[in-house]
Amino acid sequence: MSDIQERVVVTEVGMRDGLQSIARTMPTEFKRRWIDAAYAAGVRHMEVASFVPAKLLPQMADADEVIAHALTYDDLIVTALVPNLKGAQRALASGVHRIVAPISVSTAHSLANVRKTPAEMIESFAAMRALIDSAASERASASAGARRVELIAGLSTVFGCTLQGAVPYADIAAIARAALQAGADVIALGDTTGEATPRQVGEIIELVREVAGHKLRSLHFHDTRGLGLANTLIALQHGIREFDASLAGLGGCPHAPGATGNVNTEDLVFMLDSMGYETGIDLAGLIASRDVLAKALPGEPLYGYLARAGLPKQFSATAQRQRIEPSESQVLQ
Amino acid sequence: MSDIQERVVVTEVGMRDGLQSIARTMPTEFKRRWIDAAYAAGVRHMEVASFVPAKLLPQMADADEVIAHALTYDDLIVTALVPNLKGAQRALASGVHRIVAPISVSTAHSLANVRKTPAEMIESFAAMRALIDSAASERASASAGARRVELIAGLSTVFGCTLQGAVPYADIAAIARAALQAGADVIALGDTTGEATPRQVGEIIELVREVAGHKLRSLHFHDTRGLGLANTLIALQHGIREFDASLAGLGGCPHAPGATGNVNTEDLVFMLDSMGYETGIDLAGLIASRDVLAKALPGEPLYGYLARAGLPKQFSATAQRQRIEPSESQVLQ
């Protein structure tokens, strides 16, 4: 192992993907506490809200307040999910740093989810791009130091679709190309339905990288079939260094049909730590932050292997490194 | 993907490792039915019993009967776990094809588990070797076609120990070397305490392969910290083609402190299938075989992602292969 640790970005998406997938609405005060606890544990990337009509997703009605709180931390990168131009206007006004716009590769899923075809979503994406650029040029004349808002094309149902079944590789490449032409700063790939498998993950990353190069940046796995961390491992091997995850696997029951929980943040950070990647996140602090969820959502199942089994006795950054070095064997003396 | 599928051996160890880790004893008749159901699903390698004193492990008191039933299937490879010479005598008499003798790399674990040091276990292992060889030469004079019993050194606590903490790599290499000198046909590596992590798995496989070459054959992971399949993936990349697993993850609760369940057979086979490996195991049959456990052990938790979420719509050997081929994109037409 090299002495220089490679950095991996873990984006906590539980406040958005997790909370919008459960029936209850978390009170705003608890969302603030969750952000505080995650920040205290070292998390510096969070997707904290989505801008969708409150009648569709009451869980996200307090998006502005939650984002305003997140923005009180200077070095926290704050992301919001935005499905349309109206949402993009609200997101821009809120001051977020990153906007993720979902674009389904499956036409069936796209129609069911946003009542638009993928081609129509690309048009909407291009309009968001124009809006962001025009807002940026206004800001540039007002203040030279303003940070440019990053527009991420969040390709969804990339690894399979519960409605359509298999998603042709050619469709994935076509949507990625169209999103880039429409002005995407970044391409993210989402396993919306928890169907991704390791060999496929490697193939699709290479496929999209041919189209998008370094603009292919992040992966979003669900752990529906227990392969979330195995898929992450393959993505790491294919050069991906940014992953979404949810504290306590919030947002879906891995033990029920149709489960759709994100990869568990604690288990992901444990794996990354054990492999020598630097996340900046303190595992003990992260596990302690589950208390906010337990208090805010009593009775809601909290998942995760590490939180229940605990860290292995041998496990600390020091022990991991020491173990790499050959030592004198005492065992057969 | 090549048209020739590489074969991976999955050994069902639930009848041994799973059943000896739960409090209740499964009636012999249900063990027979489990073997029947696993065989019907295509499983051709099973570790069905251990030869330990019945007062220590009443769950294994019917080892002879269970093995006799397993041996009614001509093409089923039957394994028993054996901790000492007495057990080896019983195992030989039973007619099993493979004997696994556990040898802890951690002295603390070895003393706690079998009240012997690793060096003493190696001596015991050498005595088993002599016993097997002498039985083989007797059999050879009686019947020329008799199959030679394979003696496997099952190195345990290889990836960490709950008592000792980190296990020095030099100790692992020393024990592997000693086991080979004592006559091991095969070296297997066990993550007894569920502490293995992906980078470590790759390093230890390479380390032991330097000592054991092709005699390093199989890996035994527990899923205590959710990394069982990620670790399997790394082992596959390092050339391992044989893995232990338990139906329904029997033998430990992944959601309780100290959980020690084996990797789940169904989830493992799903991952292997999805990657184009040939296991000979039918997933639907495997999932159906969980019924035997549900009936035999009412109330016992049965784990596994796939059994609960179901196969993805896209998933069949055909669909997986088709998806590899580029297709004409229709999505933006």
XYZ file of C-alpha atoms in Angstrom:
666
model
C 0.000 0.000 0.000
C 1.251 3.439 -0.880
C 1.791 5.938 1.900
C -0.372 8.455 0.086
C -4.005 7.648 0.676
C -6.319 8.090 -2.249
C -9.367 10.165 -1.484
C -12.902 8.878 -2.046
C -15.921 11.182 -1.758
C -18.937 9.721 0.029
C -22.092 11.786 -0.449
C -24.728 11.264 2.224
C -28.041 11.121 0.334
C -30.212 9.824 3.161
C -31.761 13.244 3.767
C -33.095 13.121 0.197
C -33.278 9.573 -1.176
C -33.732 7.950 2.217
C -36.363 10.314 3.583
C -38.403 10.506 0.389
C -38.685 6.713 0.358
C -40.301 6.314 3.756
C -43.897 7.159 4.574
C -43.245 9.544 7.444
C -41.928 13.088 7.205
C -38.908 13.909 9.350
C -39.417 17.204 11.208
C -37.117 19.971 9.950
C -35.370 20.273 13.302
C -34.238 16.638 13.073
C -33.012 17.161 9.520
C -30.846 20.000 10.845
C -29.542 17.759 13.620
C -28.795 15.002 11.119
C -26.804 17.445 8.981
C -24.964 18.621 12.128
C -24.152 15.062 13.199
C -22.994 14.035 9.727
C -20.849 17.149 9.473
C -19.363 16.464 12.911
C -18.456 12.944 11.719
C -16.578 14.452 8.788
C -19.143 14.161 5.984
C -18.533 17.063 3.565
C -20.912 16.130 0.735
C -24.654 15.857 1.327
C -27.696 15.688 -0.926
C -30.157 17.240 1.484
C -33.401 17.859 -0.421
C -35.293 17.700 -3.680
C -37.363 20.447 -5.275
C -40.587 18.742 -6.171
C -44.141 19.911 -5.466
C -44.920 19.454 -1.756
C -48.186 17.734 -2.604
C -46.198 14.988 -4.359
C -43.462 14.673 -1.735
C -44.443 16.294 1.563
C -41.209 14.873 3.024
C -39.309 17.526 1.022
C -41.566 20.540 1.679
C -38.900 22.178 3.868
C -36.153 22.014 1.225
C -35.280 25.718 1.491
C -34.904 25.647 5.264
C -32.840 22.487 5.212
C -30.537 23.829 2.498
C -30.146 27.148 4.341
C -28.957 25.207 7.385
C -26.557 23.073 5.384
C -25.091 26.206 3.818
C -24.079 27.532 7.248
C -21.117 25.132 6.954
C -18.557 26.788 4.711
C -16.857 23.634 3.499
C -19.944 21.479 3.020
C -20.878 20.727 -0.600
C -24.682 20.874 -0.745
C -26.663 19.084 -3.452
C -30.363 19.113 -4.333
C -32.276 16.868 -6.693
C -34.337 18.680 -9.302
C -36.731 17.046 -11.781
C -37.728 20.092 -13.873
C -37.079 23.744 -14.713
C -39.297 25.051 -11.929
C -37.313 23.009 -9.442
C -34.076 24.304 -10.927
C -35.216 27.885 -10.381
C -35.951 27.120 -6.732
C -32.675 25.253 -6.328
C -30.683 28.136 -7.795
C -32.415 30.579 -5.470
C -31.634 28.325 -2.492
C -27.899 28.601 -3.063
C -27.013 24.891 -3.461
C -23.667 24.023 -5.025
C -24.792 21.065 -7.059
C -28.008 20.236 -8.876
C -28.739 16.627 -9.833
C -31.349 16.175 -12.538
C -32.535 12.581 -12.954
C -32.809 11.247 -16.517
C -34.143 7.713 -16.889
C -32.538 5.553 -19.526
C -35.669 3.387 -19.533
C -38.572 5.017 -21.367
C -41.090 2.993 -19.349
C -39.588 4.195 -16.061
C -39.291 7.777 -17.277
C -42.967 7.914 -18.259
C -44.068 6.317 -14.986
C -41.819 8.530 -12.875
C -41.985 11.982 -14.480
C -44.509 11.507 -17.311
C -41.870 12.497 -19.847
C -39.864 10.477 -22.330
C -36.073 10.449 -21.925
C -35.869 12.775 -24.945
C -38.199 15.240 -23.228
C -36.086 15.013 -20.058
C -33.015 15.886 -22.112
C -34.834 18.974 -23.433
C -35.736 19.937 -19.877
C -32.108 19.362 -18.867
C -30.906 21.719 -21.612
C -33.299 24.375 -20.307
C -31.823 23.946 -16.802
C -28.367 24.413 -18.283
C -29.434 27.666 -19.941
C -31.017 28.876 -16.696
C -27.897 28.120 -14.664
C -25.647 29.801 -17.219
C -27.774 32.914 -17.315
C -27.892 33.071 -13.499
C -24.112 32.617 -13.447
C -23.458 35.497 -15.814
C -25.721 37.746 -13.697
C -23.848 36.677 -10.565
C -20.498 37.120 -12.250
C -21.260 40.792 -12.869
C -22.443 41.171 -9.253
C -19.688 39.254 -7.426
C -16.540 37.830 -8.943
C -16.081 35.164 -6.276
C -19.393 33.345 -6.713
C -19.082 29.602 -7.167
C -20.530 28.157 -10.356
C -23.416 25.741 -9.723
C -22.592 22.292 -11.035
C -25.233 20.512 -13.125
C -25.185 16.733 -12.808
C -27.042 14.400 -15.136
C -28.185 11.619 -12.823
C -28.793 8.771 -15.236
C -31.282 6.418 -13.609
C -32.357 2.805 -14.261
C -28.925 2.392 -15.864
C -28.461 -1.168 -14.624
C -31.966 -2.455 -15.228
C -35.584 -1.443 -14.858
C -38.404 -3.119 -12.970
C -40.807 -2.150 -15.781
C -38.707 -2.595 -18.896
C -36.295 -5.296 -17.740
C -32.868 -5.111 -19.362
C -31.658 -1.692 -20.494
C -29.649 -1.831 -23.742
C -26.084 -0.595 -23.449
C -26.659 1.470 -26.596
C -29.440 3.373 -24.811
C -27.149 4.171 -21.882
C -24.487 5.525 -24.233
C -27.081 7.508 -26.207
C -28.523 9.180 -23.109
C -25.066 9.962 -21.704
C -24.071 11.555 -25.024
C -27.287 13.566 -25.200
C -26.900 14.763 -21.599
C -23.369 15.964 -22.338
C -24.544 17.744 -25.492
C -27.250 19.368 -23.377
C -24.553 20.722 -21.067
C -24.024 18.249 -18.229
C -20.964 19.064 -16.115
C -21.004 15.584 -14.638
C -22.540 12.214 -15.445
C -23.667 10.096 -12.475
C -24.976 6.554 -12.877
C -27.817 5.301 -10.694
C -28.874 1.744 -9.931
C -32.373 2.977 -9.192
C -33.936 -0.455 -8.907
C -31.093 -2.349 -7.201
C -30.337 -4.657 -10.118
C -26.665 -3.892 -10.778
C -24.197 -6.776 -10.776
C -20.400 -6.582 -10.659
C -19.346 -7.523 -14.172
C -22.082 -5.327 -15.632
C -20.945 -2.383 -13.482
C -17.434 -2.602 -14.909
C -18.710 -2.860 -18.467
C -21.089 0.079 -18.148
C -18.460 2.302 -16.532
C -16.102 1.639 -19.454
C -18.929 2.199 -21.930
C -19.928 5.547 -20.432
C -16.328 6.626 -19.959
C -15.809 6.279 -23.712
C -18.588 8.820 -24.148
C -18.030 11.053 -21.112
C -14.356 10.699 -20.146
C -13.590 12.274 -16.770
C -17.102 13.739 -16.635
C -18.304 10.309 -15.560
C -17.786 10.854 -11.874
C -20.132 9.205 -9.403
C -22.116 6.029 -8.792
C -25.330 5.563 -6.859
C -26.086 2.005 -5.764
C -29.030 0.509 -3.964
C -28.465 -2.634 -1.941
C -31.632 -4.471 -2.900
C -29.839 -7.714 -3.736
C -26.880 -7.488 -1.376
C -24.399 -6.488 -4.075
C -24.025 -2.795 -3.196
C -20.515 -3.100 -1.784
C -19.349 -5.642 -4.370
C -20.525 -3.247 -7.090
C -18.739 -0.389 -5.339
C -15.544 -2.430 -5.295
C -15.707 -2.914 -9.060
C -16.429 0.781 -9.575
C -13.352 1.632 -7.473
C -11.284 -0.687 -9.644
C -12.608 1.166 -12.688
C -11.490 4.498 -11.298
C -14.693 5.859 -9.747
C -13.967 7.882 -6.601
C -17.388 9.248 -5.663
C -20.338 7.317 -4.238
C -23.766 8.040 -2.787
C -24.910 6.283 0.392
C -27.540 6.549 3.133
C -26.976 6.422 6.865
C -28.500 3.206 8.250
C -29.465 2.205 4.701
C -32.511 4.414 5.143
C -35.099 4.374 2.430
C -35.869 0.769 1.882
C -36.033 -2.517 3.625
C -33.364 -4.932 2.377
C -35.475 -7.709 3.833
C -38.735 -7.081 2.019
C -39.829 -7.556 -1.591
C -39.148 -4.487 -3.661
C -36.548 -3.247 -1.220
C -34.768 -0.170 -2.451
C -32.476 1.134 0.309
C -29.269 2.873 -0.680
C -25.909 1.397 0.171
C -25.331 1.880 3.883
C -22.961 4.781 4.597
C -21.283 3.196 7.632
C -20.627 -0.124 5.890
C -19.318 1.687 2.798
C -16.950 3.872 4.838
C -15.739 0.784 6.727
C -14.906 -0.957 3.457
C -13.160 2.125 2.075
C -11.187 2.631 5.313
C -10.128 -1.007 5.365
C -8.768 -0.642 1.836
C -6.726 2.424 2.717
C -8.914 5.024 1.021
C -9.258 8.366 2.771
C -12.858 9.539 3.211
C -12.347 12.116 5.947
C -15.208 10.446 7.791
C -14.898 9.156 11.348
C -16.620 5.788 11.660
C -17.389 6.074 15.362
C -18.967 9.489 14.791
C -20.941 8.172 11.852
C -22.311 5.258 13.860
C -23.159 7.609 16.733
C -25.096 9.805 14.288
C -27.626 6.995 13.838
C -29.063 8.175 17.152
C -30.607 11.143 15.360
C -32.545 8.754 13.120
C -33.577 6.561 16.029
C -34.962 9.601 17.834
C -36.546 11.267 14.797
C -38.108 8.129 13.343
C -38.911 5.801 16.240
C -39.735 2.322 15.020
C -38.256 2.901 11.565
C -35.877 0.026 10.798
C -32.230 1.045 10.780
C -29.983 -1.267 8.792
C -26.270 -1.837 8.649
C -23.850 -4.593 9.507
C -21.105 -2.557 11.115
C -23.350 -0.680 13.522
C -24.530 -4.023 14.879
C -21.364 -6.134 14.775
C -18.994 -3.337 15.749
C -15.489 -2.673 14.486
C -13.167 -5.683 14.543
C -10.642 -5.597 17.384
C -7.783 -5.324 14.907
C -9.292 -2.423 13.072
C -7.718 0.983 13.283
C -5.823 2.911 10.657
C -2.628 1.965 12.475
C -3.398 -1.718 12.847
C -4.398 -1.999 9.185
C -1.120 -0.502 8.113
C 0.972 -2.523 10.523
C -0.611 -5.707 9.316
C 0.638 -5.007 5.822
C 4.234 -5.203 7.000
C 5.651 -8.702 7.339
C 6.353 -9.465 10.971
C 8.359 -12.144 12.716
C 6.182 -15.191 13.131
C 5.824 -16.348 16.736
C 3.044 -18.834 16.179
C 5.108 -22.002 15.807
C 7.950 -21.088 18.209
C -17.583 -12.352 -22.138
C -16.183 -15.613 -23.392
C -18.609 -18.266 -24.577
C -17.001 -20.814 -22.295
C -18.273 -20.346 -18.781
C -15.762 -20.783 -16.013
C -16.866 -23.154 -13.316
C -17.043 -22.130 -9.650
C -17.649 -24.684 -6.904
C -20.052 -23.618 -4.172
C -19.960 -25.905 -1.129
C -23.087 -25.794 1.021
C -21.826 -25.803 4.612
C -25.083 -24.885 6.326
C -25.647 -28.471 7.491
C -22.404 -28.202 9.440
C -21.383 -24.601 10.127
C -24.923 -23.268 10.082
C -26.526 -25.928 12.241
C -23.734 -26.070 14.795
C -24.071 -22.326 15.363
C -27.714 -22.301 16.350
C -29.070 -23.509 19.681
C -31.569 -26.029 18.366
C -30.820 -29.420 16.861
C -32.322 -30.142 13.459
C -33.951 -33.585 13.379
C -32.091 -36.049 11.161
C -35.046 -36.431 8.830
C -34.930 -32.706 8.009
C -31.199 -32.878 7.407
C -31.873 -35.608 4.861
C -34.558 -33.480 3.225
C -32.202 -30.493 3.125
C -29.568 -32.597 1.387
C -32.225 -33.839 -1.061
C -33.430 -30.313 -1.802
C -29.909 -28.942 -2.238
C -29.022 -31.840 -4.518
C -32.193 -31.273 -6.536
C -31.162 -27.622 -6.964
C -27.830 -28.748 -8.396
C -25.546 -28.472 -5.348
C -22.829 -31.132 -5.709
C -20.544 -30.213 -2.797
C -21.796 -30.287 0.781
C -20.139 -30.215 4.191
C -22.793 -32.144 6.062
C -21.442 -32.888 9.538
C -18.589 -32.655 11.995
C -17.153 -35.465 14.116
C -16.976 -33.967 17.577
C -18.189 -35.479 20.851
C -22.009 -35.343 20.971
C -21.867 -33.857 24.448
C -20.043 -30.832 23.010
C -22.165 -30.487 19.874
C -25.439 -32.424 20.136
C -26.435 -30.856 16.795
C -23.918 -33.185 15.101
C -24.692 -36.405 16.982
C -26.239 -37.964 13.864
C -23.185 -37.385 11.655
C -22.982 -41.013 10.509
C -26.629 -41.187 9.449
C -26.472 -37.846 7.645
C -23.316 -38.809 5.781
C -24.772 -42.194 4.839
C -27.714 -40.392 3.274
C -25.509 -37.921 1.411
C -23.453 -40.808 0.039
C -26.529 -42.283 -1.645
C -25.935 -39.613 -4.325
C -23.147 -40.902 -6.572
C -21.927 -37.540 -7.800
C -22.164 -35.601 -4.535
C -18.837 -34.697 -2.904
C -19.347 -35.128 0.830
C -17.196 -33.340 3.389
C -16.964 -33.609 7.168
C -15.169 -31.372 9.635
C -12.828 -33.174 11.994
C -10.955 -31.559 14.912
C -8.818 -34.514 16.044
C -7.562 -38.033 15.314
C -10.546 -39.701 16.909
C -12.831 -37.688 14.647
C -10.715 -38.599 11.640
C -11.141 -42.294 12.409
C -14.908 -41.865 12.539
C -14.895 -39.760 9.359
C -12.866 -42.375 7.479
C -15.230 -45.103 8.596
C -18.203 -42.992 7.442
C -16.974 -42.924 3.872
C -16.752 -39.127 3.327
C -14.717 -37.879 0.395
C -13.161 -34.885 2.073
C -12.009 -34.201 5.610
C -11.490 -30.612 6.749
C -9.335 -30.201 9.830
C -9.423 -26.706 11.316
C -6.109 -25.150 12.320
C -6.274 -21.717 13.942
C -3.584 -19.248 12.985
C -4.307 -17.361 16.212
C -2.864 -19.090 19.286
C -5.448 -17.435 21.528
C -8.325 -18.736 19.385
C -6.759 -22.182 19.069
C -6.420 -22.563 22.840
C -9.952 -21.298 23.437
C -11.458 -23.458 20.716
C -9.621 -26.791 20.921
C -7.306 -26.340 23.945
C -4.283 -26.911 21.738
C -1.678 -24.553 20.342
C -1.437 -24.235 16.556
C 1.773 -26.312 16.734
C -0.105 -29.088 18.531
C -2.870 -28.921 15.923
C -0.257 -29.371 13.201
C 0.990 -32.511 15.015
C -2.561 -33.801 15.193
C -2.984 -32.994 11.507
C 0.120 -35.039 10.650
C -1.346 -37.967 12.571
C -4.567 -37.672 10.523
C -2.477 -37.741 7.369
C -0.764 -40.947 8.489
C -4.118 -42.501 9.370
C -5.636 -41.628 5.994
C -2.591 -42.944 4.128
C -2.601 -46.214 6.028
C -6.346 -46.640 5.422
C -5.803 -45.863 1.751
C -3.101 -48.489 1.356
C -5.351 -51.059 3.042
C -8.195 -50.094 0.721
C -5.897 -50.137 -2.281
C -5.082 -53.803 -1.649
C -8.789 -54.576 -1.165
C -10.287 -52.551 -4.043
C -8.373 -50.779 -6.761
C -11.143 -48.271 -7.520
C -11.478 -46.696 -4.078
C -11.320 -42.917 -4.067
C -8.590 -41.338 -1.985
C -9.911 -39.231 0.896
C -8.795 -35.631 0.546
C -7.335 -33.953 3.639
C -7.952 -30.214 3.784
C -6.185 -27.888 6.204
C -8.898 -25.401 7.091
C -6.874 -22.439 8.334
C -9.104 -20.430 10.647
C -8.954 -16.880 12.057
C -6.818 -16.068 9.009
C -8.252 -12.573 8.567
C -8.376 -11.539 12.210
C -9.279 -12.883 15.632
C -11.763 -11.595 18.177
C -9.349 -12.557 20.968
C -5.951 -11.702 19.511
C -6.915 -8.913 17.113
C -4.701 -8.679 14.039
C -3.090 -11.900 12.817
C 0.432 -11.355 11.434
C 0.862 -12.315 7.799
C 4.021 -14.190 8.780
C 1.947 -16.435 11.057
C -0.451 -17.249 8.225
C 2.433 -18.206 5.949
C 4.096 -20.259 8.710
C 0.939 -22.264 9.444
C 0.229 -22.841 5.750
C 3.792 -24.111 5.256
C 3.575 -26.373 8.315
C 0.213 -27.782 7.193
C 1.656 -28.630 3.781
C 4.683 -30.279 5.371
C 2.291 -32.270 7.538
C 0.600 -33.542 4.375
C -2.312 -31.236 3.518
C -3.785 -31.957 0.086
C -5.526 -28.590 0.099
C -5.291 -25.319 1.995
C -8.564 -23.524 2.707
C -8.714 -20.078 4.313
C -11.451 -19.228 6.790
C -12.676 -15.837 7.948
C -13.910 -17.407 11.153
C -14.758 -14.147 12.869
C -16.092 -12.149 9.926
C -13.297 -9.579 9.846
C -11.943 -9.986 6.313
C -11.776 -6.912 4.095
C -11.212 -6.799 0.330
C -7.658 -5.519 -0.006
C -6.515 -7.828 2.801
C -8.167 -10.805 1.093
C -6.182 -10.208 -2.080
C -2.934 -9.792 -0.165
C -3.417 -12.948 1.900
C -4.347 -15.048 -1.130
C -1.131 -13.977 -2.863
C 0.863 -14.605 0.321
C -0.493 -18.120 0.797
C -0.243 -18.921 -2.904
C 3.498 -18.258 -2.713
C 3.657 -20.986 -0.081
C 0.976 -23.378 -1.326
C 0.631 -22.781 -5.075
C -2.403 -24.532 -6.555
C -3.030 -26.292 -3.239
C -4.599 -23.065 -2.018
C -8.073 -23.826 -3.223
C -11.046 -22.544 -1.266
C -12.258 -19.619 0.805
C -14.763 -19.553 3.643
C -16.262 -16.152 4.434
C -18.676 -15.044 7.100
C -20.823 -12.018 6.400
C -20.579 -10.382 9.798
C -19.727 -6.956 8.417
C -21.515 -7.107 5.083
C -18.357 -7.689 3.061
C -18.834 -11.383 2.277
C -19.635 -10.879 -1.397
C -17.109 -8.072 -1.902
C -14.443 -10.367 -0.420
C -15.617 -13.184 -2.691
C -15.267 -10.886 -5.685
C -11.644 -10.151 -4.822
C -10.941 -13.850 -4.280
C -12.395 -14.588 -7.729
C -10.103 -11.952 -9.214
C -7.199 -13.689 -7.486
C -8.071 -17.009 -9.068
C -10.038 -18.742 -6.302
C -12.842 -20.906 -7.727
C -14.233 -22.623 -4.630
C -16.319 -21.049 -1.852
C -18.281 -22.162 1.195
C -21.755 -20.739 1.863
C -24.878 -21.415 3.946
C -28.448 -21.504 2.714
C -30.338 -18.534 4.168
C -27.109 -17.371 5.839
C -27.888 -19.848 8.593
C -25.660 -19.845 11.617
C -25.582 -16.304 12.752
C -27.576 -13.171 12.808
C -26.089 -10.430 10.634
C -28.130 -7.967 12.642
C -26.896 -8.805 16.103
C -23.611 -8.136 17.873
C -21.135 -10.947 17.314
C -23.006 -12.142 14.249
C -21.230 -14.977 12.503
C -23.419 -16.259 9.670
C -21.740 -17.635 6.570
C -22.109 -15.950 3.229
C -25.622 -16.637 1.956
C -25.665 -19.372 -0.706
C -28.478 -17.874 -2.787
C -26.929 -14.389 -2.883
C -23.515 -15.873 -3.742
C -24.928 -17.984 -6.579
C -26.825 -14.945 -7.895
C -23.619 -12.909 -7.999
C -21.695 -15.737 -9.680
C -24.488 -16.299 -12.227
C -24.660 -12.597 -13.020
C -20.934 -12.588 -13.744
C -21.175 -15.520 -16.123
C -19.685 -18.176 -13.851
C -21.174 -21.650 -14.062
C -22.136 -23.157 -10.700
C -24.522 -25.879 -11.877
C -26.975 -24.570 -9.284
C -30.513 -23.520 -10.148
C -31.409 -20.336 -8.270
C -35.142 -20.948 -8.199
C -34.575 -24.431 -6.783
C -32.147 -23.072 -4.228
C -34.600 -20.447 -3.043
C -37.369 -23.057 -2.880
C -35.118 -25.236 -0.695
C -35.354 -22.613 2.066
C -38.753 -24.148 2.794
C -37.008 -27.101 4.415
C -35.352 -24.736 6.889
C -38.571 -22.842 7.539
C -40.324 -26.115 8.373
C -37.483 -27.684 10.351
C -36.582 -24.594 12.365
C -39.765 -22.556 12.802
C -38.995 -19.074 14.059
C -35.298 -19.279 13.180
C -34.376 -16.166 11.189
C -33.640 -16.887 7.536
C -31.492 -14.256 5.839
C -30.762 -13.363 2.275
C -31.413 -10.467 -0.061
C -32.344 -12.387 -3.188
C -34.949 -14.599 -1.553
C -36.759 -11.463 -0.405
C -36.275 -9.098 -3.347
C -36.583 -11.758 -6.043
C -34.686 -12.031 -9.296
C -34.583 -8.847 -11.371
C -36.927 -8.906 -14.366
C -33.977 -8.756 -16.752
C -32.193 -11.648 -15.135
C -31.815 -14.898 -16.969
C -28.711 -16.460 -18.452
C -29.996 -15.408 -21.861
C -30.835 -11.833 -20.956
C -27.458 -11.354 -19.251
C -25.687 -12.492 -22.374
C -27.840 -10.471 -24.708
C -27.225 -7.366 -22.707
C -23.509 -7.656 -23.345
C -24.061 -7.225 -27.079
C -24.422 -3.651 -28.277
C -27.927 -3.089 -29.576
C -29.526 -0.385 -31.684
C -30.602 2.406 -29.399
C -34.304 3.219 -29.623
C -34.457 5.489 -26.612
C -34.013 8.831 -28.366
C -35.785 7.960 -31.639
